[in-house]
mmCIF file of C-alpha atoms in Angstrom:
data_model
loop_
_atom_site.group_PDB
_atom_site.id
_atom_site.type_symbol
_atom_site.label_atom_id
_atom_site.label_comp_id
_atom_site.label_asym_id
_atom_site.label_seq_id
_atom_site.Cartn_x
_atom_site.Cartn_y
_atom_site.Cartn_z
ATOM 1 C CA MET A 1 0.110 0.034 0.108
ATOM 2 C CA THR A 2 1.351 3.190 -0.899
ATOM 3 C CA THR A 3 1.721 5.959 2.018
ATOM 4 C CA VAL A 4 0.697 9.294 1.448
ATOM 5 C CA SER A 5 1.674 11.980 3.884
ATOM 6 C CA PRO A 6 -1.368 14.108 4.429
ATOM 7 C CA SER A 7 -1.451 18.130 3.443
ATOM 8 C CA PRO A 8 -0.731 20.455 6.377
ATOM 9 C CA GLN A 9 -4.090 21.546 5.822
ATOM 10 C CA SER A 10 -5.637 18.554 6.459
ATOM 11 C CA ALA A 11 -3.777 17.704 9.485
ATOM 12 C CA MET A 12 -4.798 20.988 10.645
ATOM 13 C CA ARG A 13 -8.177 20.578 10.291
ATOM 14 C CA LEU A 14 -8.655 17.206 12.079
ATOM 15 C CA ARG A 15 -6.504 18.809 14.869
ATOM 16 C CA GLU A 16 -8.981 21.643 15.376
ATOM 17 C CA LEU A 17 -12.220 19.023 14.823
ATOM 18 C CA VAL A 18 -11.271 16.877 17.933
ATOM 19 C CA PHE A 19 -10.824 20.381 20.096
ATOM 20 C CA GLY A 20 -14.474 20.783 18.781
ATOM 21 C CA ALA A 21 -15.501 20.556 22.423
ATOM 22 C CA ALA A 22 -13.332 23.516 23.153
ATOM 23 C CA CYS A 23 -15.750 25.676 20.734
ATOM 24 C CA ALA A 24 -18.728 24.297 21.990
ATOM 25 C CA ALA A 25 -17.751 24.874 25.657
ATOM 26 C CA ALA A 26 -16.734 27.956 24.661
ATOM 27 C CA VAL A 27 -20.195 29.135 23.147
ATOM 28 C CA ARG A 28 -21.837 27.759 26.230
ATOM 29 C CA ALA A 29 -19.798 29.665 28.846
ATOM 30 C CA ALA A 30 -20.371 32.915 26.826
ATOM 31 C CA ALA A 31 -24.488 32.086 26.815
ATOM 32 C CA ARG A 32 -24.315 31.192 30.127
ATOM 33 C CA LEU A 33 -22.147 34.427 31.237
ATOM 34 C CA GLY A 34 -24.139 36.612 28.838
ATOM 35 C CA VAL A 35 -21.593 38.107 27.174
ATOM 36 C CA ALA A 36 -23.453 38.881 24.049
ATOM 37 C CA ASP A 37 -26.030 40.505 25.754
ATOM 38 C CA ALA A 38 -23.697 42.811 27.834
ATOM 39 C CA LEU A 39 -22.129 44.395 24.871
ATOM 40 C CA GLY A 40 -23.390 46.688 22.892
ATOM 41 C CA ASP A 41 -23.353 48.070 19.477
ATOM 42 C CA ARG A 42 -19.998 49.918 20.551
ATOM 43 C CA PRO A 43 -16.787 48.160 20.715
ATOM 44 C CA ALA A 44 -15.837 46.821 24.286
ATOM 45 C CA SER A 45 -12.711 45.718 26.222
ATOM 46 C CA ALA A 46 -12.307 42.593 28.157
ATOM 47 C CA GLU A 47 -12.181 44.470 31.040
ATOM 48 C CA GLU A 48 -15.351 46.425 30.628
ATOM 49 C CA LEU A 49 -17.695 43.039 29.505
ATOM 50 C CA ALA A 50 -15.983 41.729 32.613
ATOM 51 C CA ALA A 51 -17.279 43.934 34.686
ATOM 52 C CA GLU A 52 -20.687 43.696 33.296
ATOM 53 C CA VAL A 53 -20.998 39.999 33.656
ATOM 54 C CA LYS A 54 -18.894 39.304 36.699
ATOM 55 C CA ALA A 55 -15.642 37.507 35.692
ATOM 56 C CA GLU A 56 -11.866 37.728 35.504
ATOM 57 C CA PRO A 57 -10.751 40.063 32.691
ATOM 58 C CA ARG A 58 -7.692 37.636 31.695
ATOM 59 C CA PRO A 59 -10.180 34.460 31.127
ATOM 60 C CA LEU A 60 -12.723 36.426 29.378
ATOM 61 C CA GLU A 61 -10.241 37.566 27.243
ATOM 62 C CA ARG A 62 -9.075 34.112 26.426
ATOM 63 C CA LEU A 63 -12.625 33.245 26.016
ATOM 64 C CA LEU A 64 -13.363 35.896 23.500
ATOM 65 C CA ARG A 65 -10.222 35.132 21.092
ATOM 66 C CA ALA A 66 -10.694 31.865 20.888
ATOM 67 C CA LEU A 67 -14.477 32.777 20.146
ATOM 68 C CA SER A 68 -13.263 34.966 17.658
ATOM 69 C CA CYS A 69 -11.608 32.357 15.749
ATOM 70 C CA TYR A 70 -14.891 30.798 14.679
ATOM 71 C CA GLY A 71 -16.298 34.163 13.730
ATOM 72 C CA ILE A 72 -18.168 34.628 17.173
ATOM 73 C CA PHE A 73 -17.123 37.699 18.014
ATOM 74 C CA ALA A 74 -14.492 39.672 16.385
ATOM 75 C CA GLU A 75 -11.301 41.971 17.760
ATOM 76 C CA THR A 76 -10.708 45.147 16.576
ATOM 77 C CA ASP A 77 -7.101 46.734 15.892
ATOM 78 C CA ASP A 78 -6.943 47.977 19.199
ATOM 79 C CA GLY A 79 -8.079 45.041 21.190
ATOM 80 C CA LYS A 80 -11.441 45.690 21.720
ATOM 81 C CA TYR A 81 -14.689 43.452 20.984
ATOM 82 C CA VAL A 82 -17.798 43.772 18.429
ATOM 83 C CA HIS A 83 -20.741 41.934 17.594
ATOM 84 C CA THR A 84 -20.708 39.567 14.670
ATOM 85 C CA ASP A 85 -23.996 37.591 13.013
ATOM 86 C CA MET A 86 -23.111 34.999 15.010
ATOM 87 C CA SER A 87 -22.343 36.642 18.442
ATOM 88 C CA ARG A 88 -25.882 38.766 17.874
ATOM 89 C CA MET A 89 -27.848 35.262 18.080
ATOM 90 C CA LEU A 90 -26.300 34.273 21.312
ATOM 91 C CA ARG A 91 -27.989 37.667 22.754
ATOM 92 C CA GLU A 92 -31.804 36.509 24.284
ATOM 93 C CA ASP A 93 -33.367 39.602 22.786
ATOM 94 C CA THR A 94 -32.783 38.869 19.519
ATOM 95 C CA PRO A 95 -35.323 37.468 17.316
ATOM 96 C CA ASN A 96 -33.521 34.906 15.892
ATOM 97 C CA SER A 97 -31.815 34.015 19.075
ATOM 98 C CA LEU A 98 -29.957 30.397 19.296
ATOM 99 C CA ARG A 99 -28.885 31.327 23.159
ATOM 100 C CA TYR A 100 -31.173 28.578 24.231
ATOM 101 C CA ILE A 101 -30.741 25.996 21.525
ATOM 102 C CA SER A 102 -26.589 26.381 22.187
ATOM 103 C CA LEU A 103 -27.336 25.796 26.030
ATOM 104 C CA TRP A 104 -29.538 23.028 25.227
ATOM 105 C CA CYS A 105 -26.710 21.030 22.936
ATOM 106 C CA THR A 106 -24.243 21.691 25.168
ATOM 107 C CA GLU A 107 -25.893 20.691 28.652
ATOM 108 C CA PRO A 108 -23.911 18.709 31.294
ATOM 109 C CA TRP A 109 -25.533 15.377 30.451
ATOM 110 C CA THR A 110 -24.154 15.701 27.018
ATOM 111 C CA TRP A 111 -20.667 15.880 27.860
ATOM 112 C CA GLU A 112 -21.399 12.485 30.000
ATOM 113 C CA ALA A 113 -23.324 10.790 26.560
ATOM 114 C CA TRP A 114 -20.686 11.478 23.961
ATOM 115 C CA PRO A 115 -17.841 9.945 24.578
ATOM 116 C CA ARG A 116 -19.678 6.417 24.913
ATOM 117 C CA LEU A 117 -20.798 7.188 21.089
ATOM 118 C CA ASP A 118 -18.886 4.089 19.970
ATOM 119 C CA GLU A 119 -20.935 1.837 22.758
ATOM 120 C CA ALA A 120 -24.144 3.248 20.966
ATOM 121 C CA VAL A 121 -22.699 2.405 17.609
ATOM 122 C CA ARG A 122 -21.917 -0.895 18.570
ATOM 123 C CA SER A 123 -25.450 -1.756 20.184
ATOM 124 C CA GLY A 124 -27.656 0.656 18.271
ATOM 125 C CA ARG A 125 -29.200 1.652 21.270
ATOM 126 C CA ASP A 126 -29.283 4.832 23.996
ATOM 127 C CA VAL A 127 -26.635 4.722 26.832
ATOM 128 C CA PHE A 128 -29.188 6.309 29.194
ATOM 129 C CA ASP A 129 -30.065 3.802 30.785
ATOM 130 C CA ASP A 130 -26.357 2.822 31.514
ATOM 131 C CA LEU A 131 -25.476 6.289 32.609
ATOM 132 C CA TYR A 132 -28.218 7.109 34.967
ATOM 133 C CA GLY A 133 -30.535 4.027 35.317
ATOM 134 C CA LYS A 134 -33.529 5.015 33.442
ATOM 135 C CA SER A 135 -34.739 6.760 30.163
ATOM 136 C CA PHE A 136 -33.706 10.359 28.934
ATOM 137 C CA PHE A 137 -36.854 11.899 30.012
ATOM 138 C CA GLU A 138 -37.336 10.595 32.956
ATOM 139 C CA TYR A 139 -34.015 11.508 33.921
ATOM 140 C CA LEU A 140 -34.476 15.206 32.923
ATOM 141 C CA HIS A 141 -37.649 15.894 34.385
ATOM 142 C CA GLN A 142 -36.832 13.845 37.683
ATOM 143 C CA ASP A 143 -32.994 14.662 37.944
ATOM 144 C CA ALA A 144 -32.633 17.886 35.766
ATOM 145 C CA THR A 145 -35.017 20.406 36.093
ATOM 146 C CA GLU A 146 -32.550 23.112 35.000
ATOM 147 C CA SER A 147 -32.026 20.973 31.816
ATOM 148 C CA ALA A 148 -35.629 20.218 31.095
ATOM 149 C CA GLN A 149 -36.243 24.122 31.521
ATOM 150 C CA VAL A 150 -33.386 24.822 28.999
ATOM 151 C CA PHE A 151 -34.902 22.089 26.822
ATOM 152 C CA ASP A 152 -38.487 23.960 26.947
ATOM 153 C CA ARG A 153 -36.883 26.976 26.101
ATOM 154 C CA ALA A 154 -34.865 25.807 22.968
ATOM 155 C CA MET A 155 -38.018 24.302 21.381
ATOM 156 C CA THR A 156 -40.055 27.197 22.074
ATOM 157 C CA THR A 157 -37.651 29.242 20.291
ATOM 158 C CA SER A 158 -37.065 26.860 17.635
ATOM 159 C CA SER A 159 -40.759 26.140 17.556
ATOM 160 C CA LYS A 160 -41.459 29.860 16.905
ATOM 161 C CA GLN A 161 -38.777 30.359 14.096
ATOM 162 C CA SER A 162 -40.059 27.887 12.068
ATOM 163 C CA ALA A 163 -43.921 28.457 12.724
ATOM 164 C CA GLU A 164 -43.918 31.229 9.928
ATOM 165 C CA ASP A 165 -41.759 29.642 7.586
ATOM 166 C CA VAL A 166 -44.601 26.795 7.818
ATOM 167 C CA ALA A 167 -47.294 28.756 7.182
ATOM 168 C CA ARG A 168 -45.980 30.966 4.183
ATOM 169 C CA LEU A 169 -45.328 27.501 2.415
ATOM 170 C CA LEU A 170 -48.394 25.580 3.243
ATOM 171 C CA ASP A 171 -51.629 26.286 1.294
ATOM 172 C CA LEU A 172 -54.518 25.523 3.267
ATOM 173 C CA SER A 173 -57.385 27.729 1.662
ATOM 174 C CA LYS A 174 -59.432 24.786 0.629
ATOM 175 C CA ALA A 175 -59.600 23.103 4.123
ATOM 176 C CA GLN A 176 -61.594 23.893 6.924
ATOM 177 C CA SER A 177 -59.662 22.568 9.931
ATOM 178 C CA VAL A 178 -56.304 21.689 10.733
ATOM 179 C CA ALA A 179 -55.017 19.207 13.315
ATOM 180 C CA ASP A 180 -51.050 20.005 15.082
ATOM 181 C CA ILE A 181 -50.271 16.307 16.204
ATOM 182 C CA GLY A 182 -47.659 16.798 18.694
ATOM 183 C CA GLY A 183 -47.566 20.249 18.194
ATOM 184 C CA GLY A 184 -46.241 21.436 21.487
ATOM 185 C CA GLN A 185 -47.456 24.513 22.287
ATOM 186 C CA GLY A 186 -49.138 24.690 18.812
ATOM 187 C CA HIS A 187 -46.403 27.654 17.240
ATOM 188 C CA VAL A 188 -47.267 26.168 13.840
ATOM 189 C CA LEU A 189 -51.322 25.661 14.531
ATOM 190 C CA ALA A 190 -51.598 29.752 15.371
ATOM 191 C CA SER A 191 -49.424 30.886 12.486
ATOM 192 C CA LEU A 192 -51.906 29.058 10.330
ATOM 193 C CA LEU A 193 -54.772 30.108 11.944
ATOM 194 C CA GLU A 194 -53.693 33.722 11.749
ATOM 195 C CA LYS A 195 -52.879 33.153 7.850
ATOM 196 C CA HIS A 196 -56.392 31.526 7.114
ATOM 197 C CA PRO A 197 -59.104 33.221 9.276
ATOM 198 C CA SER A 198 -62.063 30.585 8.711
ATOM 199 C CA LEU A 199 -59.640 27.869 9.469
ATOM 200 C CA GLU A 200 -60.414 25.434 12.572
ATOM 201 C CA GLY A 201 -57.541 24.192 14.600
ATOM 202 C CA THR A 202 -56.363 21.306 17.153
ATOM 203 C CA LEU A 203 -53.640 21.061 19.136
ATOM 204 C CA LEU A 204 -52.680 17.634 20.469
ATOM 205 C CA ASP A 205 -49.762 16.864 22.693
ATOM 206 C CA LEU A 206 -48.938 15.477 26.474
ATOM 207 C CA PRO A 207 -51.107 16.966 28.996
ATOM 208 C CA THR A 208 -48.146 18.759 30.480
ATOM 209 C CA VAL A 209 -47.325 20.473 27.197
ATOM 210 C CA VAL A 210 -50.817 21.547 26.185
ATOM 211 C CA ALA A 211 -51.260 22.758 29.963
ATOM 212 C CA HIS A 212 -49.308 26.008 28.626
ATOM 213 C CA PRO A 213 -50.106 26.707 24.925
ATOM 214 C CA ASP A 214 -49.020 29.945 23.005
ATOM 215 C CA PRO A 215 -50.652 32.545 24.512
ATOM 216 C CA ARG A 216 -53.032 33.388 21.025
ATOM 217 C CA LEU A 217 -54.710 29.765 21.752
ATOM 218 C CA ARG A 218 -55.626 30.114 25.327
ATOM 219 C CA ALA A 219 -58.749 31.490 26.633
ATOM 220 C CA GLY A 220 -59.235 34.963 25.597
ATOM 221 C CA GLY A 221 -56.894 34.891 23.136
ATOM 222 C CA PRO A 222 -57.504 35.889 19.599
ATOM 223 C CA LEU A 223 -57.605 32.646 18.669
ATOM 224 C CA ALA A 224 -59.030 30.863 20.902
ATOM 225 C CA PRO A 225 -62.754 30.796 19.573
ATOM 226 C CA ARG A 226 -61.212 28.529 16.529
ATOM 227 C CA VAL A 227 -59.033 26.124 18.991
ATOM 228 C CA LYS A 228 -59.896 22.987 20.370
ATOM 229 C CA VAL A 229 -56.928 21.662 23.031
ATOM 230 C CA VAL A 230 -56.659 18.049 23.105
ATOM 231 C CA PRO A 231 -54.371 16.690 25.773
ATOM 232 C CA GLY A 232 -52.834 13.018 24.648
ATOM 233 C CA ASP A 233 -50.295 10.949 23.448
ATOM 234 C CA CYS A 234 -50.430 10.605 19.778
ATOM 235 C CA ARG A 235 -48.651 7.131 19.693
ATOM 236 C CA GLU A 236 -51.628 5.931 21.765
ATOM 237 C CA ASP A 237 -54.544 7.364 19.856
ATOM 238 C CA ILE A 238 -55.508 10.665 18.108
ATOM 239 C CA PRO A 239 -59.143 11.073 18.537
ATOM 240 C CA VAL A 240 -58.926 14.114 16.094
ATOM 241 C CA ARG A 241 -60.520 14.465 12.615
ATOM 242 C CA ALA A 242 -59.403 17.384 10.396
ATOM 243 C CA ASP A 243 -58.980 17.854 6.832
ATOM 244 C CA VAL A 244 -55.217 18.565 7.416
ATOM 245 C CA TYR A 245 -52.523 16.821 9.728
ATOM 246 C CA ILE A 246 -49.655 18.358 10.357
ATOM 247 C CA ILE A 247 -46.432 16.172 12.229
ATOM 248 C CA LYS A 248 -43.393 18.055 12.730
ATOM 249 C CA ASN A 249 -40.108 17.029 14.251
ATOM 250 C CA ILE A 250 -41.666 14.066 16.096
ATOM 251 C CA LEU A 251 -41.033 11.078 14.181
ATOM 252 C CA GLU A 252 -37.709 10.798 15.301
ATOM 253 C CA TRP A 253 -37.810 8.698 18.409
ATOM 254 C CA ASP A 254 -37.574 4.995 18.140
ATOM 255 C CA ASP A 255 -39.318 3.143 14.725
ATOM 256 C CA ASP A 256 -42.142 1.763 17.574
ATOM 257 C CA SER A 257 -43.046 5.138 18.418
ATOM 258 C CA THR A 258 -42.813 6.454 14.514
ATOM 259 C CA ARG A 259 -44.936 3.665 13.466
ATOM 260 C CA ARG A 260 -47.571 3.735 15.448
ATOM 261 C CA THR A 261 -48.348 7.867 15.323
ATOM 262 C CA LEU A 262 -48.507 7.344 11.809
ATOM 263 C CA HIS A 263 -50.921 4.318 11.872
ATOM 264 C CA ASN A 264 -53.068 6.315 14.600
ATOM 265 C CA VAL A 265 -53.162 9.261 12.221
ATOM 266 C CA LYS A 266 -54.038 7.324 9.166
ATOM 267 C CA SER A 267 -56.441 5.536 11.443
ATOM 268 C CA ALA A 268 -58.153 8.807 13.062
ATOM 269 C CA ALA A 269 -57.861 10.375 9.553
ATOM 270 C CA ARG A 270 -60.915 10.465 6.781
ATOM 271 C CA PRO A 271 -60.178 8.905 3.047
ATOM 272 C CA GLY A 272 -58.521 11.965 1.365
ATOM 273 C CA ALA A 273 -57.121 13.607 4.458
ATOM 274 C CA ARG A 274 -53.989 15.491 3.647
ATOM 275 C CA VAL A 275 -51.148 14.681 5.932
ATOM 276 C CA VAL A 276 -48.097 17.203 6.287
ATOM 277 C CA VAL A 277 -44.980 15.255 7.935
ATOM 278 C CA ILE A 278 -42.273 17.785 8.739
ATOM 279 C CA GLU A 279 -38.707 16.927 9.480
ATOM 280 C CA ASN A 280 -34.879 17.740 9.705
ATOM 281 C CA LEU A 281 -33.220 15.645 7.139
ATOM 282 C CA VAL A 282 -29.286 14.033 7.446
ATOM 283 C CA ASP A 283 -29.158 14.296 3.536
ATOM 284 C CA ASP A 284 -29.981 16.746 0.424
ATOM 285 C CA SER A 285 -29.913 19.534 3.138
ATOM 286 C CA PRO A 286 -27.549 22.875 3.542
ATOM 287 C CA SER A 287 -27.691 22.007 6.681
ATOM 288 C CA MET A 288 -26.167 18.589 7.043
ATOM 289 C CA LYS A 289 -23.578 19.069 9.788
ATOM 290 C CA PHE A 290 -26.089 19.969 12.457
ATOM 291 C CA THR A 291 -28.840 17.379 11.218
ATOM 292 C CA THR A 292 -26.159 14.457 11.923
ATOM 293 C CA ALA A 293 -24.855 15.912 14.584
ATOM 294 C CA MET A 294 -28.208 15.827 16.198
ATOM 295 C CA ASP A 295 -28.849 12.525 14.337
ATOM 296 C CA LEU A 296 -26.003 10.887 16.718
ATOM 297 C CA LEU A 297 -27.327 12.817 19.679
ATOM 298 C CA LEU A 298 -30.520 11.107 19.447
ATOM 299 C CA LEU A 299 -28.904 8.001 19.199
ATOM 300 C CA LEU A 300 -27.439 8.433 22.334
ATOM 301 C CA ASN A 301 -30.218 9.836 24.200
ATOM 302 C CA VAL A 302 -33.242 8.178 23.228
ATOM 303 C CA GLY A 303 -32.211 5.359 20.326
ATOM 304 C CA GLY A 304 -34.060 7.934 17.950
ATOM 305 C CA ALA A 305 -32.865 8.946 14.260
ATOM 306 C CA LYS A 306 -33.149 11.550 12.266
ATOM 307 C CA HIS A 307 -34.155 10.637 8.467
ATOM 308 C CA THR A 308 -33.280 10.684 5.029
ATOM 309 C CA LYS A 309 -35.609 11.800 2.282
ATOM 310 C CA ASP A 310 -35.822 7.588 1.435
ATOM 311 C CA SER A 311 -35.913 6.569 4.784
ATOM 312 C CA MET A 312 -39.084 8.871 5.432
ATOM 313 C CA ILE A 313 -40.788 8.368 2.438
ATOM 314 C CA ARG A 314 -40.251 4.540 2.885
ATOM 315 C CA ARG A 315 -42.071 4.764 6.820
ATOM 316 C CA LEU A 316 -44.819 6.979 5.451
ATOM 317 C CA SER A 317 -45.741 4.448 2.534
ATOM 318 C CA ASP A 318 -45.329 1.572 4.901
ATOM 319 C CA ALA A 319 -47.968 3.462 6.817
ATOM 320 C CA GLY A 320 -50.389 3.429 4.310
ATOM 321 C CA LEU A 321 -50.031 7.301 3.165
ATOM 322 C CA GLU A 322 -49.583 8.187 -0.470
ATOM 323 C CA VAL A 323 -46.654 10.950 -0.619
ATOM 324 C CA HIS A 324 -47.076 13.362 -3.536
ATOM 325 C CA ASP A 325 -44.204 15.818 -2.850
ATOM 326 C CA VAL A 326 -41.109 16.732 -0.679
ATOM 327 C CA LEU A 327 -40.804 20.390 -0.077
ATOM 328 C CA VAL A 328 -38.305 22.905 1.118
ATOM 329 C CA VAL A 329 -39.709 24.794 4.374
ATOM 330 C CA ASN A 330 -36.451 26.312 5.131
ATOM 331 C CA PRO A 331 -32.642 24.878 4.845
ATOM 332 C CA TYR A 332 -33.591 22.809 8.485
ATOM 333 C CA LEU A 333 -37.064 21.447 7.767
ATOM 334 C CA HIS A 334 -38.342 19.501 4.597
ATOM 335 C CA ALA A 335 -42.386 18.907 4.333
ATOM 336 C CA PHE A 336 -43.478 15.656 2.795
ATOM 337 C CA GLU A 337 -46.886 16.234 1.211
ATOM 338 C CA CYS A 338 -49.501 13.246 1.745
ATOM 339 C CA THR A 339 -52.638 11.989 1.786
ATOM 340 C CA VAL A 340 -54.847 9.420 3.094
ATOM 341 C CA PRO A 341 -55.779 6.657 0.172
ATOM 342 C CA ALA A 342 -59.601 6.885 -0.571
#
């Protein structure tokens, strides 16, 4: 076998990648310290920012220098720091803030789980039972309440940001009713109802989730007269009749849960009903570095998986749905347009 020496660039890139945890930890530290919130529109020194966030100036300067290498903050010629597009997204008051997503992806349990990825690859199952003696969501809500709160904030932020994209994409002008299955707090449903004033909607999710829906859907909210909130588990039953069913980012658990959910949708829907499944994909997407990482994290924490376009179509077809089209929602999401056969 011919030995080929790696290029200096390849060696440097691999060194950077194996130190990826340092970058993730630096983003987490900046988010927890509130550095982006402390930095305004004018350049500020590390000393000034340290006073704002109650940190030591020299270590904070080292943190900022490391982040600047990745385009998160930038250092000026006179040694001060300014915002970049990415650092602004760590601010809590930014419309497209990624602060809570950044915290969620770097929660303490992730640092325990990632080193056991080889075990998950060998076994094909999650590592949580071995790590904590319980399932991921049991651990989250029983032993890691702060992490559970971060999860809720991250999912809320993500859902709000994608809801308007979904509403812009989908034409429901011919529908009278829409059901958001496993719809969380109902941000997608609210956006669809705002777009279509004659549409009626149903939100179905676990009782603890729908107990605190989007304010627009609550009693007294502007959309409340057109909404029914149904507590339930879509893996067990979907007692909802609608013209259109929306299923967004919930078919990434274990295969059995996915099969049961799709079976329940088909059983509940009338022939000809429209089913729109919205998912992150690990192929054919400009966000593959992010979605493939999330795919591995799902393997670690719940034994789940993100889908390829083909695997999603296969699961939908196996459930008896007719797949008509796959639409791009945004760089992170695809929508699978299906109907229930007549």
